[in-house]
Structure formats: C-alpha cells, structure tokens
Amino acid sequence: MINRKPSLPKIKEKVFVICEGEGDKIYLNKVLNFYNDKYDIKIFPSNSVNLIVDQLKKVLKVNSENKYYIFFDIDGNYKRSINKLINELKQEGISYKGKIFFVNPIIEYLFIINKINRHPTNFLTKEQYAPLIEKYFGIKKYEGTIKQYNEIVFQISKETFELYINNVSTDGNIVPSSTILDLIDEFK
C-alpha cells in the first residue's frame, strides 16, 4: 500500500492595491477577482486621494517585498493628479516601482458603464451621475455609502463588465477614461 502525503494548498502570492475609497475597494475586489486565480489580492482604501501615499507607507512597512499598485480617481485632471501623486511619493522617499492606474473622473463612471454601452461625458458631480445610478441600479438619493456601493457592485456581472468595458478610453486626458483593464491584465 502506498502512503501518500496530502498535498498542501498552494500559497498564493500577495498583491496589494492601494485605492482612494470604499467604493473603489468594493468594485476592485469584485472585478479583479473575475480574472484572478493565482494571487491573494489585498485592497486598502485610503479614504481620500490626499491620503494614498500615507496608506501606501503603512502597507510598505509590513509588506515591502510584495507587488503593489495604486488605483485612484483623477477627478478630471490627469496630468495634475498623476504628477501630484508622483511628487508626493518622491517627497516621502518612496521609490515606487509599481504602476499607477486610474479612473477619470470617478469610480461611479465604472459603475455606470456596466449597464450602458455609451459613455456619459457629463460626469464630474453627484448631480450629474446620481440620476444614472438611480436609473440603472434603482438607488434613490445616491450618497455613496458603503451599503449603496455594495448594492451597485452586487449587480455587476462578469458578462456585463466584459460587454461594455472595452469601449473605455485609456487616455487620461479624456473624460471619461480608465486604465482598469490594464490593472486587470496584471492579475491574469
């Protein structure tokens, strides 16, 4: 009789994503895991674009050997937002080797494009996107709460994501745009 040792579960490499807010975290957790089966993805929201570098520093203190990425809303101004982030990293002495990914202008844009093929262009204020959130997700009085984010992301399927996401521009100078597909490619 052959005595076989049980195989140990394969340990997945940890990868860290620093993002801006809870909505980003909930959305990224869902869509990245549509395509991921080899990484243990940990997503850390900073709760403000101004705190991304602080959150990255916290992660690096404990996990400096792992891959890490930044994903954030650039709020309609690509060059200014990216340059500001890079300068903050330099000021803090962080030699950032990862890639920076974005959504322009805000995460709600990525929510909406999971429901429609055309991409709204007037999308910088809550007054502009709240009616679309209500129309496509049934959420009245959208305030961007964690409960509302969860309700929205629950309605996003891999099929609808794949149906509409390829129409998204990756040129940060265009509003709306995003490099979400580039981030996903890192996990395939």
Short mmCIF file of C-alpha atoms in Angstrom, two decimals:
data_model
loop_
_atom_site.label_atom_id
_atom_site.label_comp_id
_atom_site.label_asym_id
_atom_site.label_seq_id
_atom_site.Cartn_x
_atom_site.Cartn_y
_atom_site.Cartn_z
CA MET A 1 0.00 0.00 0.00
CA ILE A 2 1.35 3.42 -0.99
CA ASN A 3 1.34 6.02 1.73
CA ARG A 4 0.73 9.41 0.12
CA LYS A 5 1.04 12.67 1.92
CA PRO A 6 -1.85 15.03 1.37
CA SER A 7 -0.90 17.90 -0.88
CA LEU A 8 -0.72 21.26 0.78
CA PRO A 9 -2.81 24.07 -0.61
CA LYS A 10 -0.88 26.27 -2.96
CA ILE A 11 0.11 29.53 -1.30
CA LYS A 12 -0.85 32.47 -3.42
CA GLU A 13 1.44 35.43 -3.88
CA LYS A 14 0.12 38.53 -2.11
CA VAL A 15 -0.54 41.61 -4.18
CA PHE A 16 -1.63 44.91 -2.72
CA VAL A 17 -3.79 47.59 -4.31
CA ILE A 18 -4.00 51.00 -2.68
CA CYS A 19 -7.12 52.85 -3.76
CA GLU A 20 -8.92 56.02 -2.89
CA GLY A 21 -12.15 54.97 -1.21
CA GLU A 22 -14.52 52.24 -0.11
CA GLY A 23 -16.41 52.30 -3.42
CA ASP A 24 -13.16 51.68 -5.27
CA LYS A 25 -12.29 48.84 -2.89
CA ILE A 26 -15.65 47.09 -3.28
CA TYR A 27 -15.61 47.47 -7.07
CA LEU A 28 -11.97 46.38 -7.48
CA ASN A 29 -12.45 43.39 -5.22
CA LYS A 30 -15.22 42.13 -7.48
CA VAL A 31 -13.81 42.85 -10.94
CA LEU A 32 -10.22 41.84 -10.18
CA ASN A 33 -11.44 38.51 -8.88
CA PHE A 34 -13.35 37.87 -12.12
CA TYR A 35 -9.92 37.18 -13.61
CA ASN A 36 -7.68 36.26 -10.71
CA ASP A 37 -6.93 32.77 -9.51
CA LYS A 38 -3.27 32.99 -8.65
CA TYR A 39 -2.93 35.98 -6.31
CA ASP A 40 -4.10 36.84 -2.84
CA ILE A 41 -5.30 40.38 -3.56
CA LYS A 42 -5.50 42.77 -0.64
CA ILE A 43 -7.13 46.12 -1.31
CA PHE A 44 -6.55 49.05 1.02
CA PRO A 45 -8.65 52.21 0.69
CA SER A 46 -7.03 55.43 1.81
CA ASN A 47 -10.38 57.22 2.25
CA SER A 48 -9.03 60.26 0.40
CA VAL A 49 -6.90 60.92 -2.64
CA ASN A 50 -4.73 63.02 -0.33
CA LEU A 51 -4.03 60.00 1.90
CA ILE A 52 -2.97 57.47 -0.76
CA VAL A 53 0.72 57.94 -0.03
CA ASP A 54 0.11 57.58 3.73
CA GLN A 55 -1.78 54.33 3.13
CA LEU A 56 0.97 53.05 0.85
CA LYS A 57 3.56 53.80 3.54
CA LYS A 58 1.55 51.74 6.05
CA VAL A 59 1.35 48.80 3.65
CA LEU A 60 5.05 49.01 2.79
CA LYS A 61 6.05 48.93 6.47
CA VAL A 62 4.66 45.42 6.75
CA ASN A 63 4.73 44.15 3.17
CA SER A 64 7.60 45.76 1.29
CA GLU A 65 8.51 42.60 -0.62
CA ASN A 66 5.16 42.18 -2.35
CA LYS A 67 3.80 43.68 -5.57
CA TYR A 68 1.65 46.72 -5.06
CA TYR A 69 -0.36 49.02 -7.28
CA ILE A 70 -2.19 52.32 -6.93
CA PHE A 71 -5.67 52.90 -8.37
CA PHE A 72 -7.36 56.25 -7.87
CA ASP A 73 -9.88 58.75 -9.20
CA ILE A 74 -8.20 61.59 -11.08
CA ASP A 75 -11.24 63.86 -10.97
CA GLY A 76 -10.95 65.22 -14.49
CA ASN A 77 -7.33 66.37 -14.40
CA TYR A 78 -4.96 63.59 -15.47
CA LYS A 79 -1.58 65.33 -15.59
CA ARG A 80 -2.06 67.31 -12.39
CA SER A 81 -3.32 64.28 -10.43
CA ILE A 82 -0.62 61.87 -11.60
CA ASN A 83 2.17 64.43 -11.16
CA LYS A 84 0.93 65.34 -7.69
CA LEU A 85 0.94 61.68 -6.65
CA ILE A 86 4.42 61.05 -8.09
CA ASN A 87 5.77 64.16 -6.33
CA GLU A 88 4.24 63.07 -3.02
CA LEU A 89 5.85 59.65 -3.38
CA LYS A 90 9.23 61.28 -4.04
CA GLN A 91 8.84 63.68 -1.10
CA GLU A 92 8.21 60.72 1.17
CA GLY A 93 11.27 58.93 -0.18
CA ILE A 94 9.23 56.14 -1.74
CA SER A 95 10.83 54.63 -4.80
CA TYR A 96 7.58 53.49 -6.38
CA LYS A 97 8.20 50.56 -8.70
CA GLY A 98 4.57 49.67 -9.30
CA LYS A 99 2.18 51.05 -11.83
CA ILE A 100 -0.40 53.74 -11.28
CA PHE A 101 -3.91 53.04 -12.59
CA PHE A 102 -6.82 55.42 -12.69
CA VAL A 103 -10.43 56.16 -13.41
CA ASN A 104 -11.23 59.60 -14.79
CA PRO A 105 -13.15 61.23 -13.32
CA ILE A 106 -14.59 58.98 -10.54
CA ILE A 107 -15.42 55.38 -9.63
CA GLU A 108 -19.13 55.92 -10.35
CA TYR A 109 -18.21 56.09 -14.04
CA LEU A 110 -17.08 52.46 -13.89
CA PHE A 111 -20.31 51.52 -12.13
CA ILE A 112 -22.44 53.10 -14.85
CA ILE A 113 -20.61 51.62 -17.83
CA ASN A 114 -21.53 48.16 -16.58
CA LYS A 115 -25.08 48.98 -17.60
CA ILE A 116 -24.82 51.04 -20.79
CA ASN A 117 -22.79 50.94 -23.98
CA ARG A 118 -22.49 54.67 -24.45
CA HIS A 119 -20.27 56.56 -22.10
CA PRO A 120 -21.65 59.61 -20.34
CA THR A 121 -19.44 62.67 -20.66
CA ASN A 122 -21.03 64.99 -18.10
CA PHE A 123 -19.90 63.06 -15.11
CA LEU A 124 -18.00 65.21 -12.66
CA THR A 125 -20.58 65.92 -9.97
CA LYS A 126 -23.03 63.87 -7.95
CA GLU A 127 -25.86 65.85 -9.53
CA GLN A 128 -24.74 64.51 -12.90
CA TYR A 129 -24.29 60.83 -12.04
CA ALA A 130 -26.86 60.26 -9.27
CA PRO A 131 -29.77 60.13 -11.77
CA LEU A 132 -27.89 57.45 -13.76
CA ILE A 133 -27.23 55.44 -10.58
CA GLU A 134 -30.95 55.61 -9.83
CA LYS A 135 -31.95 54.72 -13.39
CA TYR A 136 -29.63 51.74 -13.82
CA PHE A 137 -29.24 50.46 -10.26
CA GLY A 138 -32.50 51.58 -8.62
CA ILE A 139 -30.79 53.53 -5.87
CA LYS A 140 -32.65 56.70 -4.97
CA LYS A 141 -30.86 59.57 -3.25
CA TYR A 142 -27.40 58.25 -4.02
CA GLU A 143 -24.91 59.39 -1.40
CA GLY A 144 -22.00 57.00 -1.97
CA THR A 145 -22.48 54.96 1.20
CA ILE A 146 -20.92 51.55 1.69
CA LYS A 147 -24.40 50.00 1.59
CA GLN A 148 -25.09 51.68 -1.76
CA TYR A 149 -21.70 50.64 -3.16
CA ASN A 150 -22.44 47.04 -2.20
CA GLU A 151 -25.89 47.21 -3.83
CA ILE A 152 -24.37 48.54 -7.04
CA VAL A 153 -21.43 46.15 -7.23
CA PHE A 154 -23.70 43.19 -6.45
CA GLN A 155 -25.47 43.95 -9.76
CA ILE A 156 -22.27 43.90 -11.81
CA SER A 157 -21.60 40.61 -13.54
CA LYS A 158 -18.56 39.45 -15.45
CA GLU A 159 -20.72 39.29 -18.58
CA THR A 160 -21.86 42.92 -18.41
CA PHE A 161 -18.40 44.04 -17.41
CA GLU A 162 -16.88 42.38 -20.47
CA LEU A 163 -19.67 43.60 -22.72
CA TYR A 164 -19.05 47.30 -22.09
CA ILE A 165 -15.57 47.79 -20.62
CA ASN A 166 -13.68 47.58 -23.91
CA ASN A 167 -15.21 50.87 -25.02
CA VAL A 168 -13.38 52.75 -22.27
CA SER A 169 -10.61 55.09 -23.36
CA THR A 170 -7.27 54.69 -21.58
CA ASP A 171 -6.20 58.24 -22.42
CA GLY A 172 -6.26 60.06 -19.09
CA ASN A 173 -6.68 63.38 -20.83
CA ILE A 174 -10.14 62.27 -21.98
CA VAL A 175 -13.07 62.43 -19.59
CA PRO A 176 -14.28 59.74 -19.06
CA SER A 177 -11.43 57.20 -19.19
CA SER A 178 -9.79 54.46 -17.15
CA THR A 179 -6.90 52.02 -17.10
CA ILE A 180 -8.93 49.38 -15.24
CA LEU A 181 -8.26 46.84 -18.00
CA ASP A 182 -4.51 47.40 -17.64
CA LEU A 183 -4.82 46.73 -13.91
CA ILE A 184 -6.80 43.56 -14.60
CA ASP A 185 -4.08 42.39 -17.01
CA GLU A 186 -1.65 42.42 -14.08
CA PHE A 187 -3.69 39.62 -12.48
CA LYS A 188 -4.26 37.36 -15.47
#
